[in-house]
Tab-separated table of C-alpha atoms in Angstrom:
chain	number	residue	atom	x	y	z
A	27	UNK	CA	-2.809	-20.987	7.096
A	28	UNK	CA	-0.729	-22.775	9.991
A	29	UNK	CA	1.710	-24.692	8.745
A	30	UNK	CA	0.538	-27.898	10.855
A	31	UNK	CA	-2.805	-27.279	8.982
A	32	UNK	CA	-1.969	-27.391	5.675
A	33	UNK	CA	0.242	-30.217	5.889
A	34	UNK	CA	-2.331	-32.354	7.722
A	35	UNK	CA	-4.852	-31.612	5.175
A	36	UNK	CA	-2.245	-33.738	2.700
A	37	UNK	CA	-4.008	-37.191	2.732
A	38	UNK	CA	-0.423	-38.676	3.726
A	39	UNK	CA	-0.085	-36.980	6.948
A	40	UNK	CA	-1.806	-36.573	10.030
A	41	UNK	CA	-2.107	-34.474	12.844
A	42	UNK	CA	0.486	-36.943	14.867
A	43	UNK	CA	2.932	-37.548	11.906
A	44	UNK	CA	2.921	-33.571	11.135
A	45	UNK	CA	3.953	-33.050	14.855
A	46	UNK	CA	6.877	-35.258	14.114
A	47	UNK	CA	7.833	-34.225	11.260
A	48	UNK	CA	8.008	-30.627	12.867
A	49	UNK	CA	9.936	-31.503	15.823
A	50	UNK	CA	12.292	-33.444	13.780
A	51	UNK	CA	12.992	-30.413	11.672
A	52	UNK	CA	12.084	-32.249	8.861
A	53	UNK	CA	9.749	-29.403	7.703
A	54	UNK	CA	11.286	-26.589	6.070
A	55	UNK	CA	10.010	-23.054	4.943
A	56	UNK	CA	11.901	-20.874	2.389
A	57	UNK	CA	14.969	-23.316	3.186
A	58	UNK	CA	14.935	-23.433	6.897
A	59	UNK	CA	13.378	-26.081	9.374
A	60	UNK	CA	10.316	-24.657	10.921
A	61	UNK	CA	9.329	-26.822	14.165
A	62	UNK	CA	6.418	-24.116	15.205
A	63	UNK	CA	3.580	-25.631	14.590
A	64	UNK	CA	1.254	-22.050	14.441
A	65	UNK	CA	3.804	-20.840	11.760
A	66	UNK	CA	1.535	-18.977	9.264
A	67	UNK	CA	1.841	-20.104	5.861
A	68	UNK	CA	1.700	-17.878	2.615
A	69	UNK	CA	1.386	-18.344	-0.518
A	70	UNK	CA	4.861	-16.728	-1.295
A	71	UNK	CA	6.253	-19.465	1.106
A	72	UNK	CA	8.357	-22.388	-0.510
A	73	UNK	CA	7.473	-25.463	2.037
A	74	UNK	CA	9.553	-29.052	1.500
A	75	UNK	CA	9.028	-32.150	4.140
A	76	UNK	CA	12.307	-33.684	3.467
A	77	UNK	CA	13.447	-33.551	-0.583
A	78	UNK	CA	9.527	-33.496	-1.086
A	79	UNK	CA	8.243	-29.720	-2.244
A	80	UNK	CA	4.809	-29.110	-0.568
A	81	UNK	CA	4.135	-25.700	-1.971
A	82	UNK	CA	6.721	-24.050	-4.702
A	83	UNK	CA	5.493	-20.274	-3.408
A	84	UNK	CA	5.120	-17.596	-5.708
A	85	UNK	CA	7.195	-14.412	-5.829
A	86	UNK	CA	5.843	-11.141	-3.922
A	87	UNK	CA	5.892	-8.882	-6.706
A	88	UNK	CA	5.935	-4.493	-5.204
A	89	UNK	CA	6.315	-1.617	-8.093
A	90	UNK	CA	6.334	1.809	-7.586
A	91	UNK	CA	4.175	3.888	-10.414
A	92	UNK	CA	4.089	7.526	-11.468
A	93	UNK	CA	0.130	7.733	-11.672
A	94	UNK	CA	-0.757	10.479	-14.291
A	95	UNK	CA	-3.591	12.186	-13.877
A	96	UNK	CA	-6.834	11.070	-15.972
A	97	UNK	CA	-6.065	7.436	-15.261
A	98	UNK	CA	-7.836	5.504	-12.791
A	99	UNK	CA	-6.638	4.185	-9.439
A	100	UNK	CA	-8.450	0.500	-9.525
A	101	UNK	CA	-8.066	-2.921	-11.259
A	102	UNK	CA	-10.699	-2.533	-13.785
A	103	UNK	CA	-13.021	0.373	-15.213
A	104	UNK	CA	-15.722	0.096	-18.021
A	105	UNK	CA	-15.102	3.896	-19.051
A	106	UNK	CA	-11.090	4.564	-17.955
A	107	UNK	CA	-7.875	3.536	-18.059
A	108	UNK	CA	-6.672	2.141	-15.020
A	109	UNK	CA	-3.103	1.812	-13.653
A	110	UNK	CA	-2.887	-1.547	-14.158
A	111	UNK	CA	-3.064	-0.545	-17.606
A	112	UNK	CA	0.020	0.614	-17.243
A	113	UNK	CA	1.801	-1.975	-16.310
A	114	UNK	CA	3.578	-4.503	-19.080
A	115	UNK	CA	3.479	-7.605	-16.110
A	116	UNK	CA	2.422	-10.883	-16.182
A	117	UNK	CA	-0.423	-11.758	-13.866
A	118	UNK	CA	-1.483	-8.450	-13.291
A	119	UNK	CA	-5.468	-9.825	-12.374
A	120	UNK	CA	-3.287	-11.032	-8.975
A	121	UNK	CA	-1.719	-7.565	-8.123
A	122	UNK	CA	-3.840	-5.090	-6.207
A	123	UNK	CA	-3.295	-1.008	-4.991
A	124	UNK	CA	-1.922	-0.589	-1.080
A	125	UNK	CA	-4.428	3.014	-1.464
A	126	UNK	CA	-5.456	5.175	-4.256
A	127	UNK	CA	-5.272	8.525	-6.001
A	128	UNK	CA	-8.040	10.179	-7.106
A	129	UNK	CA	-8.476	10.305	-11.129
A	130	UNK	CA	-7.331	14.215	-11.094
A	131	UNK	CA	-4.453	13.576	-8.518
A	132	UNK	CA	-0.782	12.536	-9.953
A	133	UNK	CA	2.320	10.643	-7.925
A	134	UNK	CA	3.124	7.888	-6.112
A	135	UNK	CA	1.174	4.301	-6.151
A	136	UNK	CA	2.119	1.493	-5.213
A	137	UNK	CA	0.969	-2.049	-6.504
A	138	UNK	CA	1.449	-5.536	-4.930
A	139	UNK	CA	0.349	-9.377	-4.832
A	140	UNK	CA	1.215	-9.299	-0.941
A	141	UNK	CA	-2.043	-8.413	0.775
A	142	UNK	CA	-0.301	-8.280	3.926
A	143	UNK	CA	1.937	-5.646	3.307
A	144	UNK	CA	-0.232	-3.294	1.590
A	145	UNK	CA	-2.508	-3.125	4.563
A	146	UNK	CA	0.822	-2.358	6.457
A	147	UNK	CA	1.544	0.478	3.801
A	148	UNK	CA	-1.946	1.623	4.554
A	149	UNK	CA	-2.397	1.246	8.240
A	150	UNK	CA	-4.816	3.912	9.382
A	151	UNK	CA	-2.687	4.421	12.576
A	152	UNK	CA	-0.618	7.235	10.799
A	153	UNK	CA	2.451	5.488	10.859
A	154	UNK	CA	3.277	6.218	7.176
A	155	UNK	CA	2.911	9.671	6.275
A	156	UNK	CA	1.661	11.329	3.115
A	157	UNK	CA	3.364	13.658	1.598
A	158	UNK	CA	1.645	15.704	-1.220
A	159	UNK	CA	2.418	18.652	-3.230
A	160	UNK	CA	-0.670	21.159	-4.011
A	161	UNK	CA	-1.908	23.601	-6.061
A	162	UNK	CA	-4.956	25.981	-5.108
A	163	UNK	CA	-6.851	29.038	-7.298
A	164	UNK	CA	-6.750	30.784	-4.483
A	165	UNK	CA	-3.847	32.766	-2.145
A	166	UNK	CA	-3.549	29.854	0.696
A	167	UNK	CA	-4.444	31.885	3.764
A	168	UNK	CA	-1.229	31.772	6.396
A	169	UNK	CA	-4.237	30.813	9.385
A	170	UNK	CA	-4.353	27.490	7.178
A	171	UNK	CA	-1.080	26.387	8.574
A	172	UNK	CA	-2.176	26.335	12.592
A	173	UNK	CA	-5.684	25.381	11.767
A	174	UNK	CA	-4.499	22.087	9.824
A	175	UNK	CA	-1.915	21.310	12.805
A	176	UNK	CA	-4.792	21.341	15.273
A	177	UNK	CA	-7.076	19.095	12.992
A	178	UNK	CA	-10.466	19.783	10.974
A	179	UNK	CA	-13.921	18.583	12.285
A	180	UNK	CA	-15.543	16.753	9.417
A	181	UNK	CA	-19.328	17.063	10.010
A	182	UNK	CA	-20.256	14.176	7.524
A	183	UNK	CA	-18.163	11.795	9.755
A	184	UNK	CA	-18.373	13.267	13.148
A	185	UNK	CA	-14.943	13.339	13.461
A	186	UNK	CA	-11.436	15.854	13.890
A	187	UNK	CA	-8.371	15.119	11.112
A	188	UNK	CA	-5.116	14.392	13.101
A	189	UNK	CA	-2.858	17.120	12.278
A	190	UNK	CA	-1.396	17.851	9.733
A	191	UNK	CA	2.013	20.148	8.526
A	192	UNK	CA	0.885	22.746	5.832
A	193	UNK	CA	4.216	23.985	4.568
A	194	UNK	CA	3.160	27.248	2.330
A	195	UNK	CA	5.968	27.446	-0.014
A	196	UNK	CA	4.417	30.196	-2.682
A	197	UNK	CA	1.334	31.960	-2.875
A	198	UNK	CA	-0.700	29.235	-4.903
A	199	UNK	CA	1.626	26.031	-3.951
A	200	UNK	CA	2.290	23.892	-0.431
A	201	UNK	CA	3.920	21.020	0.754
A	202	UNK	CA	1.175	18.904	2.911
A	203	UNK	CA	2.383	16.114	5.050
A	204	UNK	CA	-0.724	13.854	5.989
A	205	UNK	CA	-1.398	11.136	8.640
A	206	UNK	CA	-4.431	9.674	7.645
A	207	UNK	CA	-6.544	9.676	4.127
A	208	UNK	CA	-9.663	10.478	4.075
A	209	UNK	CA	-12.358	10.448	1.542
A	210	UNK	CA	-11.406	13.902	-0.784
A	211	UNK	CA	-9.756	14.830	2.374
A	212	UNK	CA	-7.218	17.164	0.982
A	213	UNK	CA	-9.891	18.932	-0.901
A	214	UNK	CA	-11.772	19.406	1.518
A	215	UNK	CA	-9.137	21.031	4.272
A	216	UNK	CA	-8.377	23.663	1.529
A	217	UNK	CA	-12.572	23.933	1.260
A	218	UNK	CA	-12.687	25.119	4.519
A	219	UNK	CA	-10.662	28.449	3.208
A	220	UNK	CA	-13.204	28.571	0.278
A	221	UNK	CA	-9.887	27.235	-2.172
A	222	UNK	CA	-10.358	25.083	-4.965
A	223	UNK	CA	-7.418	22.958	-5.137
A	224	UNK	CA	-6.308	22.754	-8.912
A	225	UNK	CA	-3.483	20.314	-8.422
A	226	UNK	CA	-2.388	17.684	-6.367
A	227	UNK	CA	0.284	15.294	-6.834
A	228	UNK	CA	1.578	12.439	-3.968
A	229	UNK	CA	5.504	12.677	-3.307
A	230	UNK	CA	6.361	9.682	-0.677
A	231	UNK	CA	4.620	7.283	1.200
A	232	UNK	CA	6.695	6.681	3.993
A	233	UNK	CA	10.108	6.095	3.575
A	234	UNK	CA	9.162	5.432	0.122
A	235	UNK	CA	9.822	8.587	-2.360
A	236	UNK	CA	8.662	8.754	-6.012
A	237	UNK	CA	11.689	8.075	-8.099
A	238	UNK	CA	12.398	11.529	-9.641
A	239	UNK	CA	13.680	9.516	-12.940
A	240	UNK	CA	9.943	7.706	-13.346
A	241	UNK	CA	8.118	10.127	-15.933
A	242	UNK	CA	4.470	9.612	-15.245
A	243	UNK	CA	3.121	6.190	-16.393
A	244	UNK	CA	6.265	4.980	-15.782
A	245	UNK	CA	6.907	2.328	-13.131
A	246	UNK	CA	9.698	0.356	-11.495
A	247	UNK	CA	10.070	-2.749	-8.888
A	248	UNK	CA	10.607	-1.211	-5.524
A	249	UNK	CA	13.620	-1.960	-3.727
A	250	UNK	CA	14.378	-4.551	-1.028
A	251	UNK	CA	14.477	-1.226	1.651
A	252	UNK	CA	11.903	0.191	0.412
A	253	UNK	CA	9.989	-2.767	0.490
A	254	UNK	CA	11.480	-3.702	4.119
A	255	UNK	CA	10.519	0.254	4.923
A	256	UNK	CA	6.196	-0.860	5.445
């Protein structure tokens, strides 16, 4: 909410009194004066008019977790455990996933209260890669490599992947770097080659790396670069 907004919806202001208050400087916003009256407020914003404290702002909370695999990637499930299960925090109803791993897939998650930057984490404008680690049941044919770099048509979508870097590092295992995330989309790229993929297991995010000391279910507050990373 604009910050001229939420103070004018305070029965002792106004729209003319909030104007002054904000030119005057006498409006402040995590400890410094705001005078921009389109300033967006949220909630993890600490507003004071003067010695008065408008809004006390609550603390953006960001964890990275080592999702295991059999646990589910949501908030709630009647028949699983979810990752918030995981997690000994308090207030974990307001904390939410920025994108999810299937039940069978293992690695990084990350889990927020800030809406706004988990969209950021999860832009679909490919500006934070994926990078996974896989496993087929099948030799991964070499032709795999060029064909992911050009991009798959999905028929079911009427669309072409954005490419992708297959990095074949033994007969059964490859490093896959990923712009996008598509529904099963991993699964489905090794499909095309008639290979099941038995494992798969998200390293980074990013700039963000799983921490190589987080056994799975384990979890950790991300750092201020990581966080400043998205």
């Amino acid at each position: 909410m604009r910050i001229d907004r939420l103070l004018s919806n305070l029965p002792r202001f106004n729209r003319q009194h909030v104007r002054l208050l904000l030119a005057a400087g006498r409006v402040r916003v995590d400890g410094q004066a705001c005078r921009d009256s389109r300033f967006e407020v949220r909630a993890f914003h600490r507003v004071e008019v003067d010695d008065e404290l408008v809004q006390a702002g609550k603390p953006a909370r960001y964890f990275m977790l080592h999702k295991p695999v059999g646990v589910v990637s949501a908030t709630s499930h009647p028949d699983h455990r979810t990752v918030l299960d995981l997690l000994n925090e308090p207030d974990k109803h307001e904390l939410h996933l920025a994108g999810r791993l299937d039940l069978n897939t293992s690695g990084l998650l990350l889990i927020t209260n800030d809406g706004l930057w988990s969209r950021r984490a999860t832009a679909p404008d490919g500006s934070h890669a994926k990078v996974y680690r896989v496993e087929t049941e099948q030799v991964i044919d070499p032709a795999a490599v060029e064909v992911f770099a050009q991009g798959l048509y999905f028929a079911y979508e009427d669309l072409t992947t954005r490419p992708a870097l297959l990095e074949i590092q033994a007969p059964h295992h490859a490093k896959l770097t990923l712009h996008e995330g598509r529904y099963h989309q991993i699964k489905r790229m090794f499909g095309h080659f008639q290979n099941k993929v038995i494992g798969l297991h998200r390293q980074s995010l990013g700039a963000i790396v799983l921490d190589p000391d987080l056994p799975p279910g384990a979890y950790r507050p991300l750092t201020q670069a990581e966080i400043a990373s998205v």
